[in-house]
Coordinates of C-alpha atoms in Angstrom, one line a residue:
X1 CA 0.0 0.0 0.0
X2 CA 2.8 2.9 0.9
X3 CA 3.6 2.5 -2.8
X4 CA 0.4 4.0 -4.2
X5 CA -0.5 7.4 -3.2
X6 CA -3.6 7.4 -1.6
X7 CA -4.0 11.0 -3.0
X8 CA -4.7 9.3 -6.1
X9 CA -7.0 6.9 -5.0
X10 CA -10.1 7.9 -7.6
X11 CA -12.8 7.8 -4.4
X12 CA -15.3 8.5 -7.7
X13 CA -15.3 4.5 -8.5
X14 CA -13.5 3.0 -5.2
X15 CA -16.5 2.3 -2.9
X16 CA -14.8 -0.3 -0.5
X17 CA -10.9 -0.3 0.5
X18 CA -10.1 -3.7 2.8
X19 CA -6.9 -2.8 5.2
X20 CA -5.7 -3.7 9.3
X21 CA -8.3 -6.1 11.4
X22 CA -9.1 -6.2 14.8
X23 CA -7.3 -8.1 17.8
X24 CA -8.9 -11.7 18.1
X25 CA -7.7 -13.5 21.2
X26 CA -7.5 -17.4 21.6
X27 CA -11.2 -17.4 23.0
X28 CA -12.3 -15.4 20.5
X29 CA -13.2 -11.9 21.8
X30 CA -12.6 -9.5 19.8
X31 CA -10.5 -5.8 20.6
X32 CA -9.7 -2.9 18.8
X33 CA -7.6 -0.2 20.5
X34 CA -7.9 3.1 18.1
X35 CA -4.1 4.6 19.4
X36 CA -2.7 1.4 18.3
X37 CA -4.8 1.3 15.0
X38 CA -4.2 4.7 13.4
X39 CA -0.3 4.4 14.9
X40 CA 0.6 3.7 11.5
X41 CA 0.7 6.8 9.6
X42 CA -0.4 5.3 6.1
X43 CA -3.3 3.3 7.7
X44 CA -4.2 6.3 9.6
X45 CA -4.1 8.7 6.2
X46 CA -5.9 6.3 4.1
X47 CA -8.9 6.3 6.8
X48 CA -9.2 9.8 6.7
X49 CA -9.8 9.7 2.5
X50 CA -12.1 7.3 3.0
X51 CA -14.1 9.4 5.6
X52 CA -13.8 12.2 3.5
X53 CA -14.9 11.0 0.3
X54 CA -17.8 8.8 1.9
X55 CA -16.4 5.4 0.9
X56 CA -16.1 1.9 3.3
X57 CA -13.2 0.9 5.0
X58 CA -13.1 -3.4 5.9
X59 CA -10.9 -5.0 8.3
X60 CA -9.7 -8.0 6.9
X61 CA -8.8 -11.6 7.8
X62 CA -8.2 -14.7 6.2
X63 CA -9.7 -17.7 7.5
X64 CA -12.4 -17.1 10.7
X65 CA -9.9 -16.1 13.6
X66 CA -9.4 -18.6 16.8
X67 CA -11.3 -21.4 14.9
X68 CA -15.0 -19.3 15.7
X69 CA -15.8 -21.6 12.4
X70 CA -16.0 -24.6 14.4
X71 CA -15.8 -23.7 18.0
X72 CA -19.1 -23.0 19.3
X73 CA -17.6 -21.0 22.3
X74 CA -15.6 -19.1 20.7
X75 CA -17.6 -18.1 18.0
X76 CA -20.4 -16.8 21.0
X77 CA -17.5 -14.8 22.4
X78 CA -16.7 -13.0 18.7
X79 CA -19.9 -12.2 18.5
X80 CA -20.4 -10.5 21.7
X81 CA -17.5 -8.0 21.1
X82 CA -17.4 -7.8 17.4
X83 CA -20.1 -4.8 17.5
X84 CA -17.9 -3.3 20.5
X85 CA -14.5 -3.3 18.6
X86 CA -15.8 -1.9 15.4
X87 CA -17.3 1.0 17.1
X88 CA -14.0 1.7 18.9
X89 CA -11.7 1.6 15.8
X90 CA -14.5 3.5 13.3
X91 CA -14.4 0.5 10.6
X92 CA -17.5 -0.5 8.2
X93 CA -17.2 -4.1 7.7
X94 CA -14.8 -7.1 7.8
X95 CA -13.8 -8.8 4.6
X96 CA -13.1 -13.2 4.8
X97 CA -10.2 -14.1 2.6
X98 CA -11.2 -17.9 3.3
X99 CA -10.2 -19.6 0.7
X100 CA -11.1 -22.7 2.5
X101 CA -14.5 -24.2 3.1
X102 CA -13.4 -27.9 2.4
X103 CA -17.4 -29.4 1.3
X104 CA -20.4 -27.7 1.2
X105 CA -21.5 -28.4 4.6
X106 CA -18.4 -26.3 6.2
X107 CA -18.8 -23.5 3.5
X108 CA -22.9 -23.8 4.6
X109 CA -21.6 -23.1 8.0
X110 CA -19.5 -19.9 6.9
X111 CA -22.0 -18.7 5.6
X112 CA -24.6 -18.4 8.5
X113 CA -21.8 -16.9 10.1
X114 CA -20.8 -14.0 8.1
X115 CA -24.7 -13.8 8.1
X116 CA -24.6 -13.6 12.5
X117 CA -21.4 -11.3 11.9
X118 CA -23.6 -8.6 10.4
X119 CA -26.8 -9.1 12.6
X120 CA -24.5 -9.3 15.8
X121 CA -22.6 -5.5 14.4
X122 CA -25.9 -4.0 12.9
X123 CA -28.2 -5.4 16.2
X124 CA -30.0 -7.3 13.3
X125 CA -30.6 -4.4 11.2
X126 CA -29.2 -5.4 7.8
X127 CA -29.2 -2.1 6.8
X128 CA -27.0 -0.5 9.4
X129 CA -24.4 0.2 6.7
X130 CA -22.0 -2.5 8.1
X131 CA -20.5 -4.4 5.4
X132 CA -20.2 -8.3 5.8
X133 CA -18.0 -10.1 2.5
X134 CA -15.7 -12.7 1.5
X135 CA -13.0 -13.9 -1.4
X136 CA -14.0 -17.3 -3.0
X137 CA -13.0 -18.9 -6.2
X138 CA -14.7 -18.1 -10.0
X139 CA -17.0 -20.9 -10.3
X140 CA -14.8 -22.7 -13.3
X141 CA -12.7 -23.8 -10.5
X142 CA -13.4 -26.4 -7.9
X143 CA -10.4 -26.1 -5.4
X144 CA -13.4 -25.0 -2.6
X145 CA -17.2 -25.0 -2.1
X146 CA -18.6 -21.7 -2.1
X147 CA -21.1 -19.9 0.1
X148 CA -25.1 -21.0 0.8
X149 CA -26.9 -18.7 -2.3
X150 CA -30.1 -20.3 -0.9
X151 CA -29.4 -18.4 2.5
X152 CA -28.1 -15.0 0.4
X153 CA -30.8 -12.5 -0.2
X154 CA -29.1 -9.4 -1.0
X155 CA -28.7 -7.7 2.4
X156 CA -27.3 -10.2 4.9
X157 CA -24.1 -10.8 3.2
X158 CA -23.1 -7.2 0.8
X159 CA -20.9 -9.2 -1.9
X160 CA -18.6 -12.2 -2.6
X161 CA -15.4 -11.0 -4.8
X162 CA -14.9 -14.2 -6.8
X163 CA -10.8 -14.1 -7.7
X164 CA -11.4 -14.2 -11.4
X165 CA -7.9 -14.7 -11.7
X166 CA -7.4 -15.6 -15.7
X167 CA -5.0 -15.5 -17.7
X168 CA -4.9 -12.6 -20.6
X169 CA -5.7 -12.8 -24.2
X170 CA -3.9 -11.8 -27.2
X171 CA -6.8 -10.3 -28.8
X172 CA -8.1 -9.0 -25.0
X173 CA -11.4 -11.5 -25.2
X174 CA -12.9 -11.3 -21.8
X175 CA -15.4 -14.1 -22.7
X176 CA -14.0 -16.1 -19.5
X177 CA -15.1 -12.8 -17.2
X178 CA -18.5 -13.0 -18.8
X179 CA -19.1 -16.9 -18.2
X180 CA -18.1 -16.5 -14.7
X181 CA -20.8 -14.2 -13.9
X182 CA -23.7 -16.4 -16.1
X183 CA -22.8 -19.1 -13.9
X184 CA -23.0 -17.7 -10.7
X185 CA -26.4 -16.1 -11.7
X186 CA -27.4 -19.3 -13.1
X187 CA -26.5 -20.8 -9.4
X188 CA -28.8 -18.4 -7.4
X189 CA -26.2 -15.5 -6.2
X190 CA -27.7 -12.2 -6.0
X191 CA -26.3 -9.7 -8.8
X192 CA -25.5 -7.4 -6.7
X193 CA -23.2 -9.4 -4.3
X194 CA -21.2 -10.6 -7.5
X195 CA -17.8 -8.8 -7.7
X196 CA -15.5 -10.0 -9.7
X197 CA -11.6 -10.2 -9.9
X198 CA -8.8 -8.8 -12.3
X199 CA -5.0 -10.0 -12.2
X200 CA -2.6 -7.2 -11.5
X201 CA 0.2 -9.3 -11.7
X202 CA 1.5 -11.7 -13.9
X203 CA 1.1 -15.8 -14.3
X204 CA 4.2 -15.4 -12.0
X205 CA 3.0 -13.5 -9.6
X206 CA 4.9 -10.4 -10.4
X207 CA 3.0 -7.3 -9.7
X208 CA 2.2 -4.8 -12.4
X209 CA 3.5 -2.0 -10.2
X210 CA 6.9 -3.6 -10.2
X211 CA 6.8 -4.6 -14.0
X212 CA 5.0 -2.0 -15.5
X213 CA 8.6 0.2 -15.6
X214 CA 9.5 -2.8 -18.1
X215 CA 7.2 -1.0 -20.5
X216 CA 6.0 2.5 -20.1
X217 CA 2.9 3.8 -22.1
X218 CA 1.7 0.6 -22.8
X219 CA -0.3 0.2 -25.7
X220 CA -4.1 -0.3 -24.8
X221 CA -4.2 -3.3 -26.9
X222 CA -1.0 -5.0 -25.4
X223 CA -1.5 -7.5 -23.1
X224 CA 2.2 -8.4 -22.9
X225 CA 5.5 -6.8 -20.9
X226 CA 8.9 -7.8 -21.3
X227 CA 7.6 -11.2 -21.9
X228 CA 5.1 -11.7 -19.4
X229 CA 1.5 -11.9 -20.5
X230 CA -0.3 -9.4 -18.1
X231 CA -4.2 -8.3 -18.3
X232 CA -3.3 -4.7 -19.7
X233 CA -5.2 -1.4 -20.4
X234 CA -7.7 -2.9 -23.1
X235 CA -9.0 -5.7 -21.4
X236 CA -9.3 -4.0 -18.4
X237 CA -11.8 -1.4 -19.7
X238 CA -13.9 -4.3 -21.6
X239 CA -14.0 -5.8 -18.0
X240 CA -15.3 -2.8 -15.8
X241 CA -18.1 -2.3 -18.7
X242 CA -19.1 -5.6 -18.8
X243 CA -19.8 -5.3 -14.8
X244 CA -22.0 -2.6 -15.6
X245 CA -23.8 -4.1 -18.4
X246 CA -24.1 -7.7 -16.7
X247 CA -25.9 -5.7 -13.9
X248 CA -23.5 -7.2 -11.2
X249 CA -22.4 -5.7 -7.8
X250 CA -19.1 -4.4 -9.3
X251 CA -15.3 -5.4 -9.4
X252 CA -12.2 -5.8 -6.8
X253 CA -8.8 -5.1 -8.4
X254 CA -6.1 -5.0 -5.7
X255 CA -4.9 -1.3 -6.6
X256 CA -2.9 -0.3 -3.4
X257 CA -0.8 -3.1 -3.6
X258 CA -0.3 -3.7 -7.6
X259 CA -1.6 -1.1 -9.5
X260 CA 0.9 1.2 -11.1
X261 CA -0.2 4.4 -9.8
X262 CA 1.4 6.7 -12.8
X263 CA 3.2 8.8 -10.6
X264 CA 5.8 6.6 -9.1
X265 CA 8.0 4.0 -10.2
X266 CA 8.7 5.8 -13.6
X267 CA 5.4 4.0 -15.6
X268 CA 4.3 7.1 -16.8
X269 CA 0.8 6.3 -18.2
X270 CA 0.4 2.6 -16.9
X271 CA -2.4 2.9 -14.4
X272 CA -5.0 -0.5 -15.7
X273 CA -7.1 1.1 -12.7
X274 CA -7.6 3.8 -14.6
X275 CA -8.5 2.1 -17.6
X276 CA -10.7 -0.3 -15.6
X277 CA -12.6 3.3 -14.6
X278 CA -13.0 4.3 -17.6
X279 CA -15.2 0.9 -18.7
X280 CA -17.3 1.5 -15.7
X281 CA -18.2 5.3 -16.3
X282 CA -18.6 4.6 -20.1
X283 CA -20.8 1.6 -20.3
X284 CA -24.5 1.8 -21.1
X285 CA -26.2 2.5 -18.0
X286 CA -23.3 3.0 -15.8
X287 CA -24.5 3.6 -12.2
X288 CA -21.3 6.0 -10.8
X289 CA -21.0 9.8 -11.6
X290 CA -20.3 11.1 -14.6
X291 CA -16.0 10.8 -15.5
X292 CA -14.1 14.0 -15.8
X293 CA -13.6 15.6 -18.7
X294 CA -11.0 13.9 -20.9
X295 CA -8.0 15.1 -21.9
X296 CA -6.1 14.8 -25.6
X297 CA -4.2 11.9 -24.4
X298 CA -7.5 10.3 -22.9
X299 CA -9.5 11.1 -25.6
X300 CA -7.1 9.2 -27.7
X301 CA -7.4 6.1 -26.2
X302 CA -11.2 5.4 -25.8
X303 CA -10.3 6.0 -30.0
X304 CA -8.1 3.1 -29.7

């Protein structure tokens, strides 16, 4: 995150930004101490922006801390003091990088308890403006079970951000994007908890803020640096307008910790963000405000 300015995060599209979590003990009470929290200057910067420009801020965690999955206890105990430690610390939501749910049984239990997570925070008010979400694989891959959908309605869990993690295209076709989202429509997900995922980084896990010097100015249609295939400007664009157009809840690029900003690392114009942005605000009935005005060089590439 400290290599992305968070002065040019573009708050216009970025709704939700996932960073720190609170302190789970062994029995599973949860803490949060605010001194220790905004202690880190960056952390402490980036949730000022996001009070100021109205957007969500997520603790995150990976899989459900001091086994509260399993352990009926302990779980009881979370949810006593979850309510209590997001107040303290000023967060809206935790985010569940599980990738994990080993049959459809445990991943039915994960999800009743992202759903008790939000009831327990919002005193069963669904629409208290506490976000509840998790990470879980595209459904062309079968490493996991995913969530309930029967027990999903919308409200009680916000989104799912399936890691739509494929690999790019020569001629940027986004057709495997597109069949994600049929399927997990076709399966009973709500629209508008579908998010889906872009690669910033390459098949070899090299992010595109430490490649993208490799290549500055990429051409929109290039979906190739120094000999890595990466998801570049053009295919980024046709993703973000297919969100809009497909009706779904929206996208979840990892920008603060891959995305070439533009203004550091000498990439010059190699934001896919930005390109990403401009497929959202451009799309037939896209449902953000209206994108600034462009300039030459902007104006340029949507030619392209």
């Amino acid at each position: 995150m400290a290599g992305f300015p968070i002065e040019d995060i573009d708050f216009s599209v970025v709704t939700h930004i996932v960073a720190g979590s609170g302190s789970v003990a062994a029995n599973g009470t949860v803490s949060c101490d605010p001194a220790e929290q905004y202690a880190d200057p960056i952390y402490a910067q980036l949730h000022h922006a996001v009070r100021a420009n109205g957007a969500k801020l997520q603790w995150s965690y990976s899989a459900p801390p001091a086994n509260i999955l399993t352990n009926a206890t302990n779980r009881a105990n979370f949810l006593a003091t979850v309510r209590g430690a997001v107040m303290a610390c000023d967060v809206d939501g935790i985010e569940f990088d599980y990738e994990g749910p080993s049959s459809a049984e445990e991943a039915d239990v994960f999800t009743t308890l992202l759903i008790d997570i939000k009831q327990a925070v919002c005193l069963g008010n669904s629409s208290c403006g506490f976000v509840i979400s998790a990470d879980s694989e595209p459904p062309q891959w079968n490493d996991y079970h995913r969530l309930n959908a029967s027990k999903m309605d919308g409200a009680n869990i916000d989104f799912v951000n399936y890691m739509c993690y494929f690999d790019a295209t020569p001629d940027s076709d986004v057709s495997r994007w597109n069949e994600s989202i049929t399927m997990l429509l076709d399966q009973g997900y709500p629209p508008s908890t579908i998010n889906i995922g872009i690669p910033y980084y390459t098949p070899s896990g090299t992010a595109w803020a430490d490649l993208c010097h490799e290549c500055p100015d990429l051409a929109p249609a290039n979906n190739s640096c120094a000999g890595s295939p990466i998801v570049g400007k053009r295919m980024n664009e046709r993703i973000g307008a297919l969100a809009v157009t497909r009706g779904i809840g929206g996208l979840f690029p990892w920008m603060l910790n891959y995305d070439s900003s533009g203004s550091v690392g000498g990439c010059v114009d190699n934001s896919l963000f930005q390109w990403m942005r401009q497929g959202l605000l451009t799309a037939p009935g896209n449902k953000f405000g209206p994108p600034p005005p462009a300039t030459s060089q902007e104006r340029g590439h949507i030619i392209d």
